[in-house]
One Martini backbone bead per residue (centre of mass of N, CA, C, O) as a GRO file, in nm:
protein
  180
    1UNK     BB    1   0.098   0.034   0.019
    2UNK     BB    2   0.023   0.381  -0.083
    3UNK     BB    3   0.055   0.703  -0.039
    4UNK     BB    4  -0.115   0.975  -0.207
    5UNK     BB    5  -0.325   1.161  -0.020
    6UNK     BB    6  -0.463   1.427   0.129
    7UNK     BB    7  -0.806   1.484   0.236
    8UNK     BB    8  -0.831   1.550   0.560
    9UNK     BB    9  -0.952   1.736   0.862
   10UNK     BB   10  -0.991   1.748   1.205
   11UNK     BB   11  -0.950   1.766   1.531
   12UNK     BB   12  -0.869   1.433   1.574
   13UNK     BB   13  -0.837   1.380   1.252
   14UNK     BB   14  -0.713   1.210   0.959
   15UNK     BB   15  -0.717   1.176   0.591
   16UNK     BB   16  -0.616   0.919   0.356
   17UNK     BB   17  -0.491   0.808   0.052
   18UNK     BB   18  -0.478   0.466  -0.059
   19UNK     BB   19  -0.274   0.236  -0.264
   20UNK     BB   20  -0.243  -0.038  -0.441
   21UNK     BB   21   0.115  -0.157  -0.530
   22UNK     BB   22   0.121  -0.383  -0.739
   23UNK     BB   23   0.306  -0.471  -1.017
   24UNK     BB   24   0.064  -0.658  -1.067
   25UNK     BB   25  -0.232  -0.586  -1.235
   26UNK     BB   26  -0.364  -0.894  -1.166
   27UNK     BB   27  -0.374  -0.872  -0.880
   28UNK     BB   28  -0.499  -0.928  -0.588
   29UNK     BB   29  -0.704  -0.737  -0.386
   30UNK     BB   30  -0.741  -0.659  -0.078
   31UNK     BB   31  -1.093  -0.656  -0.055
   32UNK     BB   32  -1.120  -0.514  -0.364
   33UNK     BB   33  -0.960  -0.244  -0.295
   34UNK     BB   34  -0.741  -0.013  -0.439
   35UNK     BB   35  -0.883   0.215  -0.272
   36UNK     BB   36  -0.832   0.397   0.039
   37UNK     BB   37  -0.938   0.517   0.354
   38UNK     BB   38  -0.745   0.667   0.620
   39UNK     BB   39  -0.814   0.695   0.959
   40UNK     BB   40  -0.636   0.915   1.194
   41UNK     BB   41  -0.519   0.985   1.478
   42UNK     BB   42  -0.379   1.228   1.644
   43UNK     BB   43  -0.077   1.260   1.829
   44UNK     BB   44  -0.170   1.540   1.991
   45UNK     BB   45  -0.350   1.411   2.181
   46UNK     BB   46  -0.425   1.408   2.520
   47UNK     BB   47  -0.703   1.204   2.487
   48UNK     BB   48  -0.738   0.934   2.293
   49UNK     BB   49  -0.969   0.766   2.434
   50UNK     BB   50  -1.197   0.975   2.364
   51UNK     BB   51  -1.134   0.928   2.027
   52UNK     BB   52  -1.186   0.655   1.974
   53UNK     BB   53  -1.261   0.452   1.677
   54UNK     BB   54  -1.444   0.217   1.774
   55UNK     BB   55  -1.726   0.351   1.767
   56UNK     BB   56  -1.727   0.414   1.465
   57UNK     BB   57  -1.689   0.123   1.368
   58UNK     BB   58  -1.945   0.008   1.499
   59UNK     BB   59  -2.147   0.190   1.354
   60UNK     BB   60  -2.073   0.109   1.062
   61UNK     BB   61  -2.140  -0.189   1.096
   62UNK     BB   62  -2.441  -0.151   1.160
   63UNK     BB   63  -2.519   0.018   0.904
   64UNK     BB   64  -2.433  -0.201   0.683
   65UNK     BB   65  -2.676  -0.401   0.734
   66UNK     BB   66  -2.868  -0.248   0.529
   67UNK     BB   67  -2.718  -0.212   0.232
   68UNK     BB   68  -2.650   0.073   0.187
   69UNK     BB   69  -2.496   0.296  -0.048
   70UNK     BB   70  -2.504   0.551   0.181
   71UNK     BB   71  -2.276   0.378   0.326
   72UNK     BB   72  -1.979   0.344   0.445
   73UNK     BB   73  -1.720   0.127   0.435
   74UNK     BB   74  -1.584  -0.102   0.646
   75UNK     BB   75  -1.290  -0.297   0.573
   76UNK     BB   76  -1.184  -0.322   0.883
   77UNK     BB   77  -1.141  -0.454   1.182
   78UNK     BB   78  -1.028  -0.299   1.441
   79UNK     BB   79  -0.750  -0.258   1.655
   80UNK     BB   80  -0.589  -0.207   1.927
   81UNK     BB   81  -0.346  -0.070   2.083
   82UNK     BB   82  -0.058  -0.240   2.223
   83UNK     BB   83   0.106  -0.285   2.511
   84UNK     BB   84   0.440  -0.351   2.625
   85UNK     BB   85   0.750  -0.389   2.751
   86UNK     BB   86   0.886  -0.281   2.466
   87UNK     BB   87   0.601  -0.093   2.421
   88UNK     BB   88   0.531   0.194   2.556
   89UNK     BB   89   0.211   0.386   2.523
   90UNK     BB   90   0.022   0.466   2.736
   91UNK     BB   91  -0.234   0.660   2.617
   92UNK     BB   92  -0.257   0.435   2.364
   93UNK     BB   93  -0.362   0.214   2.518
   94UNK     BB   94  -0.640   0.060   2.370
   95UNK     BB   95  -0.648   0.227   2.099
   96UNK     BB   96  -0.817   0.321   1.818
   97UNK     BB   97  -0.634   0.475   1.550
   98UNK     BB   98  -0.747   0.307   1.292
   99UNK     BB   99  -0.936   0.331   0.983
  100UNK     BB  100  -1.087   0.144   0.709
  101UNK     BB  101  -1.212   0.288   0.406
  102UNK     BB  102  -1.403   0.375   0.177
  103UNK     BB  103  -1.353   0.532  -0.128
  104UNK     BB  104  -1.474   0.851  -0.237
  105UNK     BB  105  -1.407   0.979  -0.547
  106UNK     BB  106  -1.612   1.241  -0.530
  107UNK     BB  107  -1.637   1.294  -0.241
  108UNK     BB  108  -1.804   1.523  -0.104
  109UNK     BB  109  -2.072   1.717  -0.118
  110UNK     BB  110  -1.911   1.973  -0.130
  111UNK     BB  111  -1.732   1.893  -0.371
  112UNK     BB  112  -1.961   1.846  -0.570
  113UNK     BB  113  -2.083   2.132  -0.558
  114UNK     BB  114  -1.828   2.290  -0.627
  115UNK     BB  115  -1.782   2.169  -0.908
  116UNK     BB  116  -2.057   2.238  -1.026
  117UNK     BB  117  -2.035   2.546  -0.996
  118UNK     BB  118  -1.771   2.585  -1.164
  119UNK     BB  119  -1.875   2.450  -1.433
  120UNK     BB  120  -2.171   2.622  -1.385
  121UNK     BB  121  -2.165   2.939  -1.334
  122UNK     BB  122  -2.405   3.022  -1.548
  123UNK     BB  123  -2.555   2.787  -1.391
  124UNK     BB  124  -2.794   2.647  -1.230
  125UNK     BB  125  -2.932   2.425  -1.051
  126UNK     BB  126  -3.126   2.177  -1.102
  127UNK     BB  127  -3.391   2.041  -0.950
  128UNK     BB  128  -3.322   1.739  -0.990
  129UNK     BB  129  -3.047   1.746  -0.850
  130UNK     BB  130  -3.146   1.834  -0.572
  131UNK     BB  131  -3.337   1.589  -0.528
  132UNK     BB  132  -3.115   1.371  -0.543
  133UNK     BB  133  -2.949   1.468  -0.305
  134UNK     BB  134  -3.178   1.454  -0.099
  135UNK     BB  135  -3.235   1.150  -0.133
  136UNK     BB  136  -2.957   1.053  -0.033
  137UNK     BB  137  -2.972   1.182   0.246
  138UNK     BB  138  -3.233   1.040   0.335
  139UNK     BB  139  -3.124   0.753   0.320
  140UNK     BB  140  -2.903   0.788   0.535
  141UNK     BB  141  -3.092   0.890   0.766
  142UNK     BB  142  -3.277   0.640   0.771
  143UNK     BB  143  -3.061   0.449   0.876
  144UNK     BB  144  -3.020   0.595   1.144
  145UNK     BB  145  -3.331   0.578   1.238
  146UNK     BB  146  -3.437   0.271   1.108
  147UNK     BB  147  -3.204   0.073   0.962
  148UNK     BB  148  -3.323   0.185   0.684
  149UNK     BB  149  -3.450   0.235   0.396
  150UNK     BB  150  -3.694   0.386   0.239
  151UNK     BB  151  -3.997   0.251   0.089
  152UNK     BB  152  -4.233   0.221  -0.146
  153UNK     BB  153  -4.557   0.158  -0.177
  154UNK     BB  154  -4.718   0.048  -0.461
  155UNK     BB  155  -5.014   0.126  -0.362
  156UNK     BB  156  -4.999   0.382  -0.143
  157UNK     BB  157  -4.714   0.550  -0.147
  158UNK     BB  158  -4.590   0.472   0.108
  159UNK     BB  159  -4.350   0.465   0.358
  160UNK     BB  160  -4.106   0.205   0.448
  161UNK     BB  161  -3.954  -0.052   0.639
  162UNK     BB  162  -3.857  -0.373   0.576
  163UNK     BB  163  -3.655  -0.354   0.830
  164UNK     BB  164  -3.568  -0.392   1.177
  165UNK     BB  165  -3.353  -0.320   1.385
  166UNK     BB  166  -3.242  -0.273   1.664
  167UNK     BB  167  -3.320  -0.007   1.850
  168UNK     BB  168  -3.076   0.250   1.776
  169UNK     BB  169  -2.984   0.550   1.823
  170UNK     BB  170  -2.843   0.777   1.577
  171UNK     BB  171  -2.612   1.051   1.598
  172UNK     BB  172  -2.508   1.334   1.408
  173UNK     BB  173  -2.300   1.608   1.523
  174UNK     BB  174  -2.154   1.673   1.208
  175UNK     BB  175  -2.358   1.788   0.992
  176UNK     BB  176  -2.212   1.835   0.668
  177UNK     BB  177  -2.099   1.851   0.354
  178UNK     BB  178  -1.797   1.760   0.433
  179UNK     BB  179  -1.936   1.484   0.583
  180UNK     BB  180  -2.108   1.348   0.321
   0.00000   0.00000   0.00000
């Protein structure tokens, strides 16, 4: 694997793009993804256990059970960093420091809108495009709230969830286009 580029950062973590770099173009790629996003806690954190990525990995695993294409794949179940006698890690002991995620090649919703605006500076977004973006956001939020995307009933045209996982409310406290 080879680091390709820095994708972004927040208060506690940064994300980079990594690419599988086997010289044989026909080689099997581990996990089937040639490019992945790696999210890593910053080493400057005073209390890394507070920002442990284990909770985020657990949440992504639960959300993926919906099968929704609007939820990013967690590609590998992470393990905590472990200290031993030869490697004292202190505050990093037992903290999940990295998670490996599906790489979204079109970027965030913010990136998508920004590109669209620059390409069509003289044209406004057409209504259909806005509705499609809204529909994708609604599908993702439905998975957070109901455990699955809402689907229309062919007869009544009302929406329902085909199956409900055990009800556990999930709240995204930092919902903004750059995080979508």
